[in-house]
Tab-separated table of N, CA and C in Angstrom:
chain	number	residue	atom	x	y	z
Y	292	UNK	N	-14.062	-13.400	7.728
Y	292	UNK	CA	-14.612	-12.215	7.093
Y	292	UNK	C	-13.974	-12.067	5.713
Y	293	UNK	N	-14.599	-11.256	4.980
Y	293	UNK	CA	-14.419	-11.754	3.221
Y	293	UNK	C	-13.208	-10.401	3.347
Y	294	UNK	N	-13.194	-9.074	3.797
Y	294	UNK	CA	-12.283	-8.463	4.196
Y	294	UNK	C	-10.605	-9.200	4.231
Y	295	UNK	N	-11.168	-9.659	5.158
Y	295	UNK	CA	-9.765	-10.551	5.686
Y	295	UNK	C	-9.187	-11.797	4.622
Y	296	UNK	N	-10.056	-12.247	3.887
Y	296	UNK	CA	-9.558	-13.227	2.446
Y	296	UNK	C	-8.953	-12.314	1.743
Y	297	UNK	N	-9.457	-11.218	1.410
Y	297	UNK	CA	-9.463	-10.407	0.088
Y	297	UNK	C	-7.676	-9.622	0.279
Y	298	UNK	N	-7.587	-9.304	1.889
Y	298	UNK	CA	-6.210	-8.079	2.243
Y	298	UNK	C	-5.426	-8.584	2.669
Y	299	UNK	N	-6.000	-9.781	3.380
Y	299	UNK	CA	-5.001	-10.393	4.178
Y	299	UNK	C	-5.152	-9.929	5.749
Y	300	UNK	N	-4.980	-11.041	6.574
Y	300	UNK	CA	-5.625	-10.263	8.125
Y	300	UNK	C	-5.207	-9.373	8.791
Y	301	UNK	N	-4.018	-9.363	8.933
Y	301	UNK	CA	-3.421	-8.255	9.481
Y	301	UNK	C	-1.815	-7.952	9.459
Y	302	UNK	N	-1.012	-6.723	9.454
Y	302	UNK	CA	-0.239	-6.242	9.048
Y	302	UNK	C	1.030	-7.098	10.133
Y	303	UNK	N	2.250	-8.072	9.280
Y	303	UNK	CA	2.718	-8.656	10.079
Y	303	UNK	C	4.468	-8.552	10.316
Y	304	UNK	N	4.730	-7.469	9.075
Y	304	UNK	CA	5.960	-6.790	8.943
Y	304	UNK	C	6.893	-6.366	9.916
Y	305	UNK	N	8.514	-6.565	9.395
Y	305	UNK	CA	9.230	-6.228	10.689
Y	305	UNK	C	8.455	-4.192	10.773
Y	306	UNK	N	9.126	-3.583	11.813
Y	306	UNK	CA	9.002	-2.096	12.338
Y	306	UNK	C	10.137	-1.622	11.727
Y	307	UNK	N	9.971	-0.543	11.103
Y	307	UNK	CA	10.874	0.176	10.477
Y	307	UNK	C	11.684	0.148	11.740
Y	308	UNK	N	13.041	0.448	11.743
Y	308	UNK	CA	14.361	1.155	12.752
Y	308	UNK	C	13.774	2.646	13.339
Y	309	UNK	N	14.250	2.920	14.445
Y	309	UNK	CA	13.794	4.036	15.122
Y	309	UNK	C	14.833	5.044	13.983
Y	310	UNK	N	14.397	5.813	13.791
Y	310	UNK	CA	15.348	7.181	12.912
Y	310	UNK	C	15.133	7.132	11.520
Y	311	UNK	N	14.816	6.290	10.980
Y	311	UNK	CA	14.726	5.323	9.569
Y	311	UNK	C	13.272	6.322	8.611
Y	312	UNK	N	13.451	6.409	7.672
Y	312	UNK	CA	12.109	7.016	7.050
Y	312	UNK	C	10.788	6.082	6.953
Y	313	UNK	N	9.925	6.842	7.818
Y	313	UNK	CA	8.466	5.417	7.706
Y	313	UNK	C	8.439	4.805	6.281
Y	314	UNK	N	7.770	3.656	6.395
Y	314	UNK	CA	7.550	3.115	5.190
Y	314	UNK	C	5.957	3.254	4.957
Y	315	UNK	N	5.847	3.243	3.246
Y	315	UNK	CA	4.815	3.598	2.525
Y	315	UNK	C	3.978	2.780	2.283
Y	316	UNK	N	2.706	2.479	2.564
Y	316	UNK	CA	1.921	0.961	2.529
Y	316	UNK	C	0.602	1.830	1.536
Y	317	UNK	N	0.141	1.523	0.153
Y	317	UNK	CA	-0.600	1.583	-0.496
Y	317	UNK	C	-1.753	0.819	-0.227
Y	318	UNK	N	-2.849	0.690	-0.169
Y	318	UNK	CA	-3.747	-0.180	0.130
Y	318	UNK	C	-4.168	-0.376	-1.017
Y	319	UNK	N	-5.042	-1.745	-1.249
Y	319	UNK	CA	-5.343	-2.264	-2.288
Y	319	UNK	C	-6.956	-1.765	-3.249
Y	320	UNK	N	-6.753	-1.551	-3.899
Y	320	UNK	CA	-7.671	-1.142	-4.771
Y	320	UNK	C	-7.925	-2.015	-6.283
Y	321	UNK	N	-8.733	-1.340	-7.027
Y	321	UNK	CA	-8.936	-1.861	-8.691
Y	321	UNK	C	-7.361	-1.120	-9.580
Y	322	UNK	N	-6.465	-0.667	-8.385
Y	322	UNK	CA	-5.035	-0.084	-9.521
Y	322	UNK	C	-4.031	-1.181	-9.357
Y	323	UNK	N	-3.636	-1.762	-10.455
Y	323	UNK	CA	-2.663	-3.192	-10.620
Y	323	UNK	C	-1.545	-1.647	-11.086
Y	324	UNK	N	-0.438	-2.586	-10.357
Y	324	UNK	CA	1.169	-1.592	-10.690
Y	324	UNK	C	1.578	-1.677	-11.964
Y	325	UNK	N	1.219	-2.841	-13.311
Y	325	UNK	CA	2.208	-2.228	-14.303
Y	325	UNK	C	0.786	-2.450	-15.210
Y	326	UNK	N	-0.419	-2.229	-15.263
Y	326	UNK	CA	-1.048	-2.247	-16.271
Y	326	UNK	C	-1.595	-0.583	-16.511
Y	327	UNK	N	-2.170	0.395	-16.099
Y	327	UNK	CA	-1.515	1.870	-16.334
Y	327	UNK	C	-0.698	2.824	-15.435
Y	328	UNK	N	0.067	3.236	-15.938
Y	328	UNK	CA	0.907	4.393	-14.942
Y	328	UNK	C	0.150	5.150	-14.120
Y	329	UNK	N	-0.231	5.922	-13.201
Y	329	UNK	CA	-1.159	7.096	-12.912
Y	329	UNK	C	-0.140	7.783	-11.913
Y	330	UNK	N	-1.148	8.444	-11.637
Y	330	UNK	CA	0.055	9.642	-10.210
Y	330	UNK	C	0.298	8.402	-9.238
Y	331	UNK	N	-0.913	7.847	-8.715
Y	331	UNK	CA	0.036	6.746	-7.903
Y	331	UNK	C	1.326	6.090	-7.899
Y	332	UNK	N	0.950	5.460	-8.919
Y	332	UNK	CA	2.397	4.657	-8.929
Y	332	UNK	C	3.746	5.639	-9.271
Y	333	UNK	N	3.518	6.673	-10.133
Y	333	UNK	CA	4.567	7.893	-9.710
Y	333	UNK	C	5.450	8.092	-8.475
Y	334	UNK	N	3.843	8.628	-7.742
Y	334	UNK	CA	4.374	9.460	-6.753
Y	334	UNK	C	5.213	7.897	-5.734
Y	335	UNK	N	4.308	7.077	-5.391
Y	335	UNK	CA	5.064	5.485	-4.927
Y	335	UNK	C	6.748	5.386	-5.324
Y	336	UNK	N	6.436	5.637	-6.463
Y	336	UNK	CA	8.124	5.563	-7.663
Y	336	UNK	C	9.144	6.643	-6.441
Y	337	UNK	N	8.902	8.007	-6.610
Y	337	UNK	CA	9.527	9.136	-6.391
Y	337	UNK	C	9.718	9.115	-4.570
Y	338	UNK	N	8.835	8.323	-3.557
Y	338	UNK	CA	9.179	7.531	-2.264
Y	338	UNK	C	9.887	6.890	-2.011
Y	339	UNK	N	10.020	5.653	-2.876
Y	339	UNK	CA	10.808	4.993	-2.829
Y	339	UNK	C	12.476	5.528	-3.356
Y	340	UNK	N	12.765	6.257	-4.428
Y	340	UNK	CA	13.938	6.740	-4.877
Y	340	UNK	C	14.362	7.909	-3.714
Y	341	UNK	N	13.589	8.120	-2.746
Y	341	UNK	CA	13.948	9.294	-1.491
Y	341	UNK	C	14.260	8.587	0.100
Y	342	UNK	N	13.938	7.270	-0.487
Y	342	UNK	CA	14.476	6.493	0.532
Y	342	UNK	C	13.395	5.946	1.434
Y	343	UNK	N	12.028	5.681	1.079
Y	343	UNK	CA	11.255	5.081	1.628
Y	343	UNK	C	10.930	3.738	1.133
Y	344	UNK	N	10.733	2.691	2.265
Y	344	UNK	CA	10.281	0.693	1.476
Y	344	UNK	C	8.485	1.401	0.780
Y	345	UNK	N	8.662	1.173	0.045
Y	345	UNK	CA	7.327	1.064	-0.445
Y	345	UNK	C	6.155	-0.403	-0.726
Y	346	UNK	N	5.344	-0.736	0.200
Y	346	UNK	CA	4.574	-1.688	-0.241
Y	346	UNK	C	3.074	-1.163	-0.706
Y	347	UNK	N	3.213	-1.941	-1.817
Y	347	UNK	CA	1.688	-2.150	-2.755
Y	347	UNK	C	1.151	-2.975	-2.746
Y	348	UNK	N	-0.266	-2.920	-2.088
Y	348	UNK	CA	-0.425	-4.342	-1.586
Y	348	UNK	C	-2.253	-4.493	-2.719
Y	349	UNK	N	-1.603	-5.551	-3.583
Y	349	UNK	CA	-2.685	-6.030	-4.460
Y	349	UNK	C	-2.878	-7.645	-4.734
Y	350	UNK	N	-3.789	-7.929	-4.022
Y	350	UNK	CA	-4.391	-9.299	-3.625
Y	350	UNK	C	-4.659	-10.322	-5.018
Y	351	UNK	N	-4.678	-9.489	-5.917
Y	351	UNK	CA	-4.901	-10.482	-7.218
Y	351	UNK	C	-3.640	-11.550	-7.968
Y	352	UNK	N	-1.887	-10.578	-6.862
Y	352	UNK	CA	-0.735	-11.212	-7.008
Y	352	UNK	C	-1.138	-12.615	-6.583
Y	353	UNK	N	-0.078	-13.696	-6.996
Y	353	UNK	CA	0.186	-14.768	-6.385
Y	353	UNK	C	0.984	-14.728	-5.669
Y	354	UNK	N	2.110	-14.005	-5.808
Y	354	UNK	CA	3.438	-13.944	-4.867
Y	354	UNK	C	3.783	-12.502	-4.720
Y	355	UNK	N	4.973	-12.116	-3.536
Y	355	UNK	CA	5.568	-11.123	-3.495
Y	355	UNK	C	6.376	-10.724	-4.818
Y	356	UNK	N	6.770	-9.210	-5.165
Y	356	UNK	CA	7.946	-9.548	-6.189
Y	356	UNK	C	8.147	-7.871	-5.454
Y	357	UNK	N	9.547	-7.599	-5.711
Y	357	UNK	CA	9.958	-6.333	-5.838
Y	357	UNK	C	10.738	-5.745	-7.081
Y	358	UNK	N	9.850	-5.174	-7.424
Y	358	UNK	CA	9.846	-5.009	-9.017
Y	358	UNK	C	11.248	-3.157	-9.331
Y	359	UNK	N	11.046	-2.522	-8.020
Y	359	UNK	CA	12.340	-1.609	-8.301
Y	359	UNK	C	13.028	-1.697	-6.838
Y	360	UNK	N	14.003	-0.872	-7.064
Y	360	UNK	CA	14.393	-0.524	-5.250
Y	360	UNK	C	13.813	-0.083	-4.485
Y	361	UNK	N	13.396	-0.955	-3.347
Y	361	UNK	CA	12.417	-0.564	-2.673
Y	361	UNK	C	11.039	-0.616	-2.518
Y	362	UNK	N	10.893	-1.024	-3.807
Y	362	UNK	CA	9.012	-0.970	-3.892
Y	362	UNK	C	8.645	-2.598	-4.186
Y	363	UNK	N	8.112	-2.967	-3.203
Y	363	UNK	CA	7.592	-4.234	-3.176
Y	363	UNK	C	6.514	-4.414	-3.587
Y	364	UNK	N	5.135	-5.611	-4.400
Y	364	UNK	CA	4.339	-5.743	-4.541
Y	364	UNK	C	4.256	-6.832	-3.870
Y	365	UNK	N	3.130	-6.720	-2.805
Y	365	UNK	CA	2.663	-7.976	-1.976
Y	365	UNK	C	1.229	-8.272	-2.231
Y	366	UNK	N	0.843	-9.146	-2.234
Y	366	UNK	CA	-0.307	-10.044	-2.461
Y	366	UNK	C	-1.599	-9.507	-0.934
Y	367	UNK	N	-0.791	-9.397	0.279
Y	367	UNK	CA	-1.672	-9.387	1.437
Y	367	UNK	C	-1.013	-8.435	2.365
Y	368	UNK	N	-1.246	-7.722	2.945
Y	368	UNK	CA	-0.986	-7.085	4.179
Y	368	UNK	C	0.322	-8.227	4.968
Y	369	UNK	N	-0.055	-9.365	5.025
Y	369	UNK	CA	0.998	-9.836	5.801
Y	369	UNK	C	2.377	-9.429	5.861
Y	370	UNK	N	2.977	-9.145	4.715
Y	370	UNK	CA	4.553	-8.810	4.782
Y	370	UNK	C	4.582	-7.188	5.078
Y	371	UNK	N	3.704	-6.229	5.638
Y	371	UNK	CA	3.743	-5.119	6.158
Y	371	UNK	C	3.793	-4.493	6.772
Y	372	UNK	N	5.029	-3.452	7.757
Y	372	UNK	CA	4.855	-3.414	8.447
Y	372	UNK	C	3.685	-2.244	9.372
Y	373	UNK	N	3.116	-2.990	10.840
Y	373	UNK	CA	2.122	-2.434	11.519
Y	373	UNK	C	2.437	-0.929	11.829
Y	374	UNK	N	3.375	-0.704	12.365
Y	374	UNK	CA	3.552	0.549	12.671
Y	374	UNK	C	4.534	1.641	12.415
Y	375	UNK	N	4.125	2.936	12.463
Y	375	UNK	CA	5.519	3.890	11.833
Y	375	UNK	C	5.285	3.919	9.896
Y	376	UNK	N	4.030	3.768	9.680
Y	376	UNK	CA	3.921	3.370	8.473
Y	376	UNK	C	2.781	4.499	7.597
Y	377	UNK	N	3.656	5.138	7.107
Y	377	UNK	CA	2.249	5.887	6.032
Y	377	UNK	C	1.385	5.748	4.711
Y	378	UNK	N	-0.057	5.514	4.944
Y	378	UNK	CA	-0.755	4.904	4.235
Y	378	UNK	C	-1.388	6.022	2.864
Y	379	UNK	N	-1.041	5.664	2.121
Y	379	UNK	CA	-1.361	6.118	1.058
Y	379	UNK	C	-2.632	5.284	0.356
Y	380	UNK	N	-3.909	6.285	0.419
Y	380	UNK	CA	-5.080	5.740	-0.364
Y	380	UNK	C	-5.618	6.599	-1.316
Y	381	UNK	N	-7.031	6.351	-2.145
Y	381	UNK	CA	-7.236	7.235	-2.692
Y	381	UNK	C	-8.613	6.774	-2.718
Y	382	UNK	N	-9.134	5.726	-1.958
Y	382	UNK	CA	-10.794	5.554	-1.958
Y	382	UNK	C	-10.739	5.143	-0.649
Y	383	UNK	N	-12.147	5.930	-0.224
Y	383	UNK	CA	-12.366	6.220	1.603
Y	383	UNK	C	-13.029	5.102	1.694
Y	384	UNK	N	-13.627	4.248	1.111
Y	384	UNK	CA	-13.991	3.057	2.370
Y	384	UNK	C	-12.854	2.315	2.904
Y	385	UNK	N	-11.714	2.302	2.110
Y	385	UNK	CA	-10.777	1.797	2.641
Y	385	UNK	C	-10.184	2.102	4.323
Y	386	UNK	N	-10.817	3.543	4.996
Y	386	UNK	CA	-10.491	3.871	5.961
Y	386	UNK	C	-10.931	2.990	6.997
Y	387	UNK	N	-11.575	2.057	7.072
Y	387	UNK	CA	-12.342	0.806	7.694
Y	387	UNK	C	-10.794	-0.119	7.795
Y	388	UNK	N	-9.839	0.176	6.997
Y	388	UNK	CA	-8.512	-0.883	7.232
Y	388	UNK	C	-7.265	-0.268	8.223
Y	389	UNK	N	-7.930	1.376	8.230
Y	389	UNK	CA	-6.654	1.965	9.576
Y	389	UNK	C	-6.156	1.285	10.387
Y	390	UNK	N	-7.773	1.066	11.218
Y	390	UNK	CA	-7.059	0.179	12.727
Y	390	UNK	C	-6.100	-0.772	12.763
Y	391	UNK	N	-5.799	-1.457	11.676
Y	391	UNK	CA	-4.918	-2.334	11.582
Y	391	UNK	C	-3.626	-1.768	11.743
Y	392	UNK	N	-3.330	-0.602	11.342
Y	392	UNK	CA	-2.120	-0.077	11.865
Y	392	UNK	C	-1.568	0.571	13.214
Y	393	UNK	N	-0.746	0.906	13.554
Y	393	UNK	CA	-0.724	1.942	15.087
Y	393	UNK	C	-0.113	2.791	14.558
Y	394	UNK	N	-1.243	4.009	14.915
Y	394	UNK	CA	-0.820	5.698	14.699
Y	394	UNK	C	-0.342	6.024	13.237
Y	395	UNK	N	-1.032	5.563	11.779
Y	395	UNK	CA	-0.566	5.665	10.716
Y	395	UNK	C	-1.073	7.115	10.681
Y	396	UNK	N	0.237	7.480	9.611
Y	396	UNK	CA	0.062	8.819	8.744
Y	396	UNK	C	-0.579	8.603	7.751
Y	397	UNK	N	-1.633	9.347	7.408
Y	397	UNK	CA	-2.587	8.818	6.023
Y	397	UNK	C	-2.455	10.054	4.818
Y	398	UNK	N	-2.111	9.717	4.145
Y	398	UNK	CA	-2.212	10.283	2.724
Y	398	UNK	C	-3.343	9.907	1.759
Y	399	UNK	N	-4.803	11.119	1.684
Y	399	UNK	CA	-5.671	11.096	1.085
Y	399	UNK	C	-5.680	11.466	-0.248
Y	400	UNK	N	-5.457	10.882	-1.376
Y	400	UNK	CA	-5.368	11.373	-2.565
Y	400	UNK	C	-6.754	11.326	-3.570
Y	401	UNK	N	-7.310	12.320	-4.264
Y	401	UNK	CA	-8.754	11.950	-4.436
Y	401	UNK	C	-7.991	11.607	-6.132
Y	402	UNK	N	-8.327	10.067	-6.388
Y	402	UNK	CA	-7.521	9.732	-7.941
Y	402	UNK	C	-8.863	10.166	-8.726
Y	403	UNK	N	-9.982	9.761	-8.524
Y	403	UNK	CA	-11.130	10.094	-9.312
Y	403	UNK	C	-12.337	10.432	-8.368
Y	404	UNK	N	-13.281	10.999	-8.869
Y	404	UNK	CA	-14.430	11.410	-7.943
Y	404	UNK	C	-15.313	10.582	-8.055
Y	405	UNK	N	-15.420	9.475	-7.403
Y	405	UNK	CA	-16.475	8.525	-8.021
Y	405	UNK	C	-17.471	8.343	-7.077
């Protein structure tokens, strides 16, 4: 499925530690992390400095890099972990990629009304 080329198949990350602050999984969109700033990558920024792993997961990478403390840019879902994990989106078809997680907290952010 072209889904599964594009995200990567499924979320294959260790599990956060029981007590540990969930970690933050961005789903992939048309927003690349250093070509404009927006509230996203902000608010991502201000998670990670409070003590959450932050992954941004944008498929157009070639490789992983972790570009501050904490905030990783991954290429695919693979290095993410499945569960205990809150998903931060801001375009609803993406809600078609939940199931891949167990019991995510979702953070709906409307970035533009399109």
């Amino acid at each position: 499925m072209i889904r599964d080329w594009v995200y990567g198949a499924t979320p294959r990350g260790s599990d956060p530690p029981p007590g540990s602050l969930r970690p933050v999984v961005y789903l992939p969109t048309w927003l690349q992390w250093d070509v404009m700033q927006q509230r996203p990558q902000y608010l991502l920024q201000a998670l990670a400095r409070s003590g959450h792993e932050v992954w941004f997961v944008d498929p157009r990478l070639e490789k992983p890099v972790t570009v501050a403390e904490r905030v990783h840019l991954v290429p695919s879902l693979k290095p993410v972990p499945s569960r205990g994990v809150i998903l931060y989106v801001h375009f609803a078809p993406l809600a078609t990629m939940f199931d891949r997680f167990e019991s995510p907290a979702v953070i709906y952010d409307i970035l533009d009304d399109l």
